[in-house]
Short mmCIF file of C-alpha atoms in Angstrom, two decimals:
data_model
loop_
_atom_site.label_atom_id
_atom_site.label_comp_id
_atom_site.label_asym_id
_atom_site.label_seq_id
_atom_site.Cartn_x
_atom_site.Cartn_y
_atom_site.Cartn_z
CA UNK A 13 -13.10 89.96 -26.52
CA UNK A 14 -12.87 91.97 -23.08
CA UNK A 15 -15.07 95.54 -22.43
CA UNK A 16 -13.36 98.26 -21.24
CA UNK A 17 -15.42 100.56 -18.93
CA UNK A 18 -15.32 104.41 -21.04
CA UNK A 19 -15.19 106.63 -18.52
CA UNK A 20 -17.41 109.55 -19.61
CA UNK A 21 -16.19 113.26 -20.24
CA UNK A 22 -16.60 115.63 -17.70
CA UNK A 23 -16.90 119.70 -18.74
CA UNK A 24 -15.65 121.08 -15.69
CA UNK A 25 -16.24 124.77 -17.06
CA UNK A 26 -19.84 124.15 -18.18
CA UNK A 27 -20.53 122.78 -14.62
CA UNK A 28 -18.68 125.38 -12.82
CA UNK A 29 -21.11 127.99 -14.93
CA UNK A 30 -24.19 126.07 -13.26
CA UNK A 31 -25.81 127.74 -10.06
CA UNK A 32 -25.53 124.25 -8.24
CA UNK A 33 -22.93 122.69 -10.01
CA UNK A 34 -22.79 119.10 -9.36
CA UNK A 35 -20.82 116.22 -11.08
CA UNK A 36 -22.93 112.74 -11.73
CA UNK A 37 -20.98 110.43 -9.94
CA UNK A 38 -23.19 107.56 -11.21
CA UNK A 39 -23.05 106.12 -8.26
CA UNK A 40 -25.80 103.57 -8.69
CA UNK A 41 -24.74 102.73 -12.04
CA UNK A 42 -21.45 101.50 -9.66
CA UNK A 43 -23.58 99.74 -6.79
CA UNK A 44 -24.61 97.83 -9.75
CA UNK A 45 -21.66 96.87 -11.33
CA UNK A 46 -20.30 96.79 -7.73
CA UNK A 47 -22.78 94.32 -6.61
CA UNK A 48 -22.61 92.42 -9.69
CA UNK A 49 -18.98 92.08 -9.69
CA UNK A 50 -19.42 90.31 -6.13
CA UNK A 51 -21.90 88.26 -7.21
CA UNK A 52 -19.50 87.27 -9.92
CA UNK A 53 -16.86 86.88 -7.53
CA UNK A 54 -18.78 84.63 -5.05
CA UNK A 55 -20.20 82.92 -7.87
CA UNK A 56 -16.72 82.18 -9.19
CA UNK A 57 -15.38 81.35 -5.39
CA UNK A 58 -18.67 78.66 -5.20
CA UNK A 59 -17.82 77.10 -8.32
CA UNK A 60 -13.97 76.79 -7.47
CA UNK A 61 -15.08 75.32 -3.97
CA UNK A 62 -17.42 73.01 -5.19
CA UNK A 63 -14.65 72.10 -8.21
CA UNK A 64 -12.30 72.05 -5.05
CA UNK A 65 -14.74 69.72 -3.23
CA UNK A 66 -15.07 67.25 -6.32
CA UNK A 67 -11.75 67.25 -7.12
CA UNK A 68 -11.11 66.10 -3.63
CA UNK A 69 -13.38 63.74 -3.40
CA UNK A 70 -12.74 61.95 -6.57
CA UNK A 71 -9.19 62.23 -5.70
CA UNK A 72 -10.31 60.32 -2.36
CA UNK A 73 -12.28 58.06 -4.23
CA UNK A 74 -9.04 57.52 -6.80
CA UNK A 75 -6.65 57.63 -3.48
CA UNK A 76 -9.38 54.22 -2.09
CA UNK A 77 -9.19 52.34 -5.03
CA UNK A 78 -5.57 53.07 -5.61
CA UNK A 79 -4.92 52.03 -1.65
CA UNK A 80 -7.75 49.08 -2.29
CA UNK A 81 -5.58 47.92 -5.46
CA UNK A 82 -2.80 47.99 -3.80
CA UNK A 83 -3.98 45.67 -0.55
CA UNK A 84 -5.31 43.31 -3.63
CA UNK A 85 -1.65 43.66 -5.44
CA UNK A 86 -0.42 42.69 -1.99
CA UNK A 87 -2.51 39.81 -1.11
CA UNK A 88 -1.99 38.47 -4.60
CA UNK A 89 1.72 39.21 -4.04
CA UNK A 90 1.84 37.29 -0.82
CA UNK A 91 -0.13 34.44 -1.77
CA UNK A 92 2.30 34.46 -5.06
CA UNK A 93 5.32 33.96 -2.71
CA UNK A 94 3.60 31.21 -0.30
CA UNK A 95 3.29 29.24 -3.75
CA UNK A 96 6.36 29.90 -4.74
CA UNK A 97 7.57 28.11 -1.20
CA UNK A 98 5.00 25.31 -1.65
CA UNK A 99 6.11 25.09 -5.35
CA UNK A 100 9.95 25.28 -4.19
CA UNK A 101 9.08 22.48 -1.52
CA UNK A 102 7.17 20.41 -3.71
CA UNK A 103 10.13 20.53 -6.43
CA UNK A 104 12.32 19.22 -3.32
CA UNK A 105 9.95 16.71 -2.62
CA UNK A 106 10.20 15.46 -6.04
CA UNK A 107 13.81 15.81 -6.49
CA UNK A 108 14.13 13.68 -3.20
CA UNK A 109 11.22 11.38 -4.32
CA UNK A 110 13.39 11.41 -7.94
CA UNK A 111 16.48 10.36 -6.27
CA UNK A 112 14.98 8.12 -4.28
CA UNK A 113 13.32 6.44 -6.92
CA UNK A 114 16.35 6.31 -8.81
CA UNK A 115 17.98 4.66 -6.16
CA UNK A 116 15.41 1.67 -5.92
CA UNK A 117 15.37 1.32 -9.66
CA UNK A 118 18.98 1.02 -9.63
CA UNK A 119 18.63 -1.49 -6.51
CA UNK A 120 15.78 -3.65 -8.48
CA UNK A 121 17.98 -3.31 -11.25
CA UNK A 122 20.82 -4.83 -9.17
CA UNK A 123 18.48 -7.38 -7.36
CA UNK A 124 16.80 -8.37 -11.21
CA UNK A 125 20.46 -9.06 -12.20
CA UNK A 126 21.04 -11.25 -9.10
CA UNK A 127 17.71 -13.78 -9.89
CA UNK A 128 18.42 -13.56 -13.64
CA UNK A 129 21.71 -14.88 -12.41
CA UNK A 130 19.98 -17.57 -10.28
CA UNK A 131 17.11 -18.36 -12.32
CA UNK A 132 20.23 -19.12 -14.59
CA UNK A 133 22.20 -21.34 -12.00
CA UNK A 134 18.87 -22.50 -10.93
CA UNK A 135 18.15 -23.67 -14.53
CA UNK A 136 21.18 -25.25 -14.68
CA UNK A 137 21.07 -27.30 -11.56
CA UNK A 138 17.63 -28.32 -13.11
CA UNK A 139 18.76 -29.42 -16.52
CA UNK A 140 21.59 -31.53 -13.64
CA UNK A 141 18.27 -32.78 -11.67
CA UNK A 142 16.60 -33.70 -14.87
CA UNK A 143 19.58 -35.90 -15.65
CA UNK A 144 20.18 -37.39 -12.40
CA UNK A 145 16.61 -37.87 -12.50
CA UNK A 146 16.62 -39.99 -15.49
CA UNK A 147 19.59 -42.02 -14.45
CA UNK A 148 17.69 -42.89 -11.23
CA UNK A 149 14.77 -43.73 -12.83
CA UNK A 150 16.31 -45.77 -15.35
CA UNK A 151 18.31 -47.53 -12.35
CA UNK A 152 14.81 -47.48 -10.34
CA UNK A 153 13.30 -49.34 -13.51
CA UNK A 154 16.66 -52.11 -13.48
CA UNK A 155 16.04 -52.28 -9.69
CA UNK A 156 12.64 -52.87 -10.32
CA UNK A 157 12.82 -55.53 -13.17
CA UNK A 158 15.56 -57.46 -11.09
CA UNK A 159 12.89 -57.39 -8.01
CA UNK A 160 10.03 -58.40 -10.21
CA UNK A 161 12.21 -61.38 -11.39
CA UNK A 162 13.10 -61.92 -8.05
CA UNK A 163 9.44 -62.04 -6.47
CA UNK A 164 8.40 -64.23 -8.90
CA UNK A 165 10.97 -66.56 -7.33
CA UNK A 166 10.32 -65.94 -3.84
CA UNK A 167 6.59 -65.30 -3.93
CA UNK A 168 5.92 -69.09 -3.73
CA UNK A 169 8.65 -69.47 -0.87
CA UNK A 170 7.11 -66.22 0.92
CA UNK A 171 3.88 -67.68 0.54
CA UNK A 172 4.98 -70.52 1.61
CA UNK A 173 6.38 -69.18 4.97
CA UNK A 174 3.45 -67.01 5.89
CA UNK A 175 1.14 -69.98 5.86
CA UNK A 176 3.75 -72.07 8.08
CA UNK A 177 4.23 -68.99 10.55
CA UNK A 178 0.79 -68.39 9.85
CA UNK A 179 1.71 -64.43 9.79
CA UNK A 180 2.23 -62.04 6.91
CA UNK A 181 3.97 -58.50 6.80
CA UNK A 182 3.36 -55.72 4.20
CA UNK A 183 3.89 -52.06 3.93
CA UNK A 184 0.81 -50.19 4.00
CA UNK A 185 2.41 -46.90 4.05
CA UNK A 186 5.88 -45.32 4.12
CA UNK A 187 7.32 -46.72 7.40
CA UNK A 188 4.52 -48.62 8.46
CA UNK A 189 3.66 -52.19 8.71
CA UNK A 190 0.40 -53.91 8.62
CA UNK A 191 1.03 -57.84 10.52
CA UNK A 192 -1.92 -59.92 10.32
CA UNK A 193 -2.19 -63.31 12.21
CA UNK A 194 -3.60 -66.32 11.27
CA UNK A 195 -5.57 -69.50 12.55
CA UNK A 196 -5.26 -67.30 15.94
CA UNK A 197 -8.48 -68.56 17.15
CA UNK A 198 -9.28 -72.56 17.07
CA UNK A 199 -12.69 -72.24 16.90
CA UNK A 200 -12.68 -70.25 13.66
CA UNK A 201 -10.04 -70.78 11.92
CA UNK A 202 -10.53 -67.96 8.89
CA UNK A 203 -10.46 -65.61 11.63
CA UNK A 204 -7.10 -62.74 11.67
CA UNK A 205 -6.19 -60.80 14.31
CA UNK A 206 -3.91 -57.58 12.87
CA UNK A 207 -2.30 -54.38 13.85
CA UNK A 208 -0.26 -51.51 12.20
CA UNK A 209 3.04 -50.48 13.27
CA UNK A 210 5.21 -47.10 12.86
CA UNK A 211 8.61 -47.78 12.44
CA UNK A 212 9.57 -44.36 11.45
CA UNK A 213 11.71 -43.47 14.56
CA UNK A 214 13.35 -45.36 17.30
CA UNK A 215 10.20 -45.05 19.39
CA UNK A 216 7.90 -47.74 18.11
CA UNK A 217 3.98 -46.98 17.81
CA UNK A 218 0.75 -49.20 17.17
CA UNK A 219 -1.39 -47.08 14.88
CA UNK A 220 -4.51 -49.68 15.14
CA UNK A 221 -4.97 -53.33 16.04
CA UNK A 222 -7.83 -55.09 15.65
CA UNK A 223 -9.22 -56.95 17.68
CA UNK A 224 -8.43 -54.77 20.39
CA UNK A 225 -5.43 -55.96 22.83
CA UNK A 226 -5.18 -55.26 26.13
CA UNK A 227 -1.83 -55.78 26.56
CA UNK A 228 -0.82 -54.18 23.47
CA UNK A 229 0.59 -51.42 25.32
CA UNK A 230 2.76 -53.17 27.46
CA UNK A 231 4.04 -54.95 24.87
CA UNK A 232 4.88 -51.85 23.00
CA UNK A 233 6.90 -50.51 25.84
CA UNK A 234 8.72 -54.01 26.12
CA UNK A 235 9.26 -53.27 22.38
CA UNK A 236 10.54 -50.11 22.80
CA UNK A 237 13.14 -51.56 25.27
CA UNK A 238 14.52 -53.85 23.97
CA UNK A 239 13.98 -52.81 20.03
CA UNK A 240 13.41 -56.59 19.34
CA UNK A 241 10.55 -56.57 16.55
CA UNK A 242 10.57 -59.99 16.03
CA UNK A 243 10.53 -61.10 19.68
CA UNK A 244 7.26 -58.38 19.77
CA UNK A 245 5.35 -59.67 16.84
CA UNK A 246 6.09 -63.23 18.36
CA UNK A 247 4.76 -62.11 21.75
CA UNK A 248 1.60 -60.32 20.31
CA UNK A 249 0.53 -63.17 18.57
CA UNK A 250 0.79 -65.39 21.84
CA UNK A 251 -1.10 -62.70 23.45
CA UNK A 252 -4.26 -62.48 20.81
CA UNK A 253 -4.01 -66.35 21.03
CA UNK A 254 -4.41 -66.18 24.32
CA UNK A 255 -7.36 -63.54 23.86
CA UNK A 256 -9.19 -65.30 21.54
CA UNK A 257 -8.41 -69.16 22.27
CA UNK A 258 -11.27 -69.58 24.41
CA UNK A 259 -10.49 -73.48 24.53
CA UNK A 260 -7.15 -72.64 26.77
CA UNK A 261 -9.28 -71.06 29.60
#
């Protein structure tokens, strides 16, 4: 509810009457409002500068954090879209990697169908093996029933000629011969003289002899010449005669 300043009444006759007529101006009673009302006035200016001055700082403060949430929003926003391009690149990796894998699967796919196929020709040709292998061991077993029968023939007559020729000849090893000599030495007549052959190849080779010949490499190379076995053996028993046949020097 607002005052309204009563403006008192003035008798302008009853002052006229007066010797000294004078009118109250009340002219402190204005200073005072006067003064008051500036008071008021700066008062009210402070308080709207100082609202002013908050005002503008908080909207400062609100304009930072606004400009400070927006950097973050940014950053955030950026580091969004560099995942999004890893992501993107990683999905092509692993669409490539996909397809790539699809294409060995389909390769080991093809290449398991190709052994299945020749583990099944190879089974075949084994279940073939296994038969031929029967039938040769069932002619092996003929062959070696007819030898058996055989040796038991010639095993006197062999024996027979190794203790005229005084030499005997028997596999040791596949395509090697052991030759032992006998009665080679006068003097003791139990006494052999030996030697193991390779006949594997054209090119003959004396694995061991024993005792040791001198000659024996001559004679191989006479051997090899003239690819006469029998005339060798012949000459290297003459030769360990002559070795050990002390009587003849």
């Amino acid at each position: 509810m607002s005052h309204s300043l009563r403006l008192p009444q003035i008798d302008l006759a009853a002052i006229l009457s007066q010797q000294h007529p004078s009118i109250d101006l009340r002219v402190q009673t204005y200073d005072n409002s006067t003064r008051n009302f500036l008071k008021a006035l700066t008062n009210y200016k402070n308080r709207a500068i100082t609202t002013i001055s908050e005002r503008r700082k908080h909207q400062a403060s609100e304009k930072k954090k606004v400009a400070e949430r927006i950097h973050t929003v940014e950053i955030e926003t950026n580091q969004c879209k560099l995942k999004e391009i890893d992501l993107v690149a990683q999905l092509e990796r692993e669409k490539e990697e996909r397809k790539d894998a699809e294409l060995s699967a389909a390769a080991f796919k093809r290449q398991l169908a190709t052994l299945r196929d020749k583990c099944a020709s190879v089974d075949t040709d084994i279940e073939q093996y296994r038969a031929l292998t029967q039938n040769l061991r069932r002619e092996k077993n003929k062959e070696r029933s007819l030898l058996s029968s055989h040796s038991s023939h010639i095993s006197p007559e062999l024996r027979s000629c190794e203790e005229r020729l005084s030499c005997a000849i028997e596999g040791v090893e596949k395509d090697r011969l052991l030759v032992r000599f006998l009665r080679v030495d006068p003097t003791e007549p139990q006494r052999e003289a030996s030697f193991v052959i390779d006949i594997s190849s054209q090119t003959f080779k004396v694995i061991t002899s024993s005792p040791h010949l001198p000659s024996m490499p001559i004679l191989v190379n006479n051997l090899n010449d003239s690819q006469d076995i029998y005339a060798f053996i012949r000459d290297t028993r003459a030769a360990y005669q002559l070795l050990l046949d002390t009587t003849a020097r």
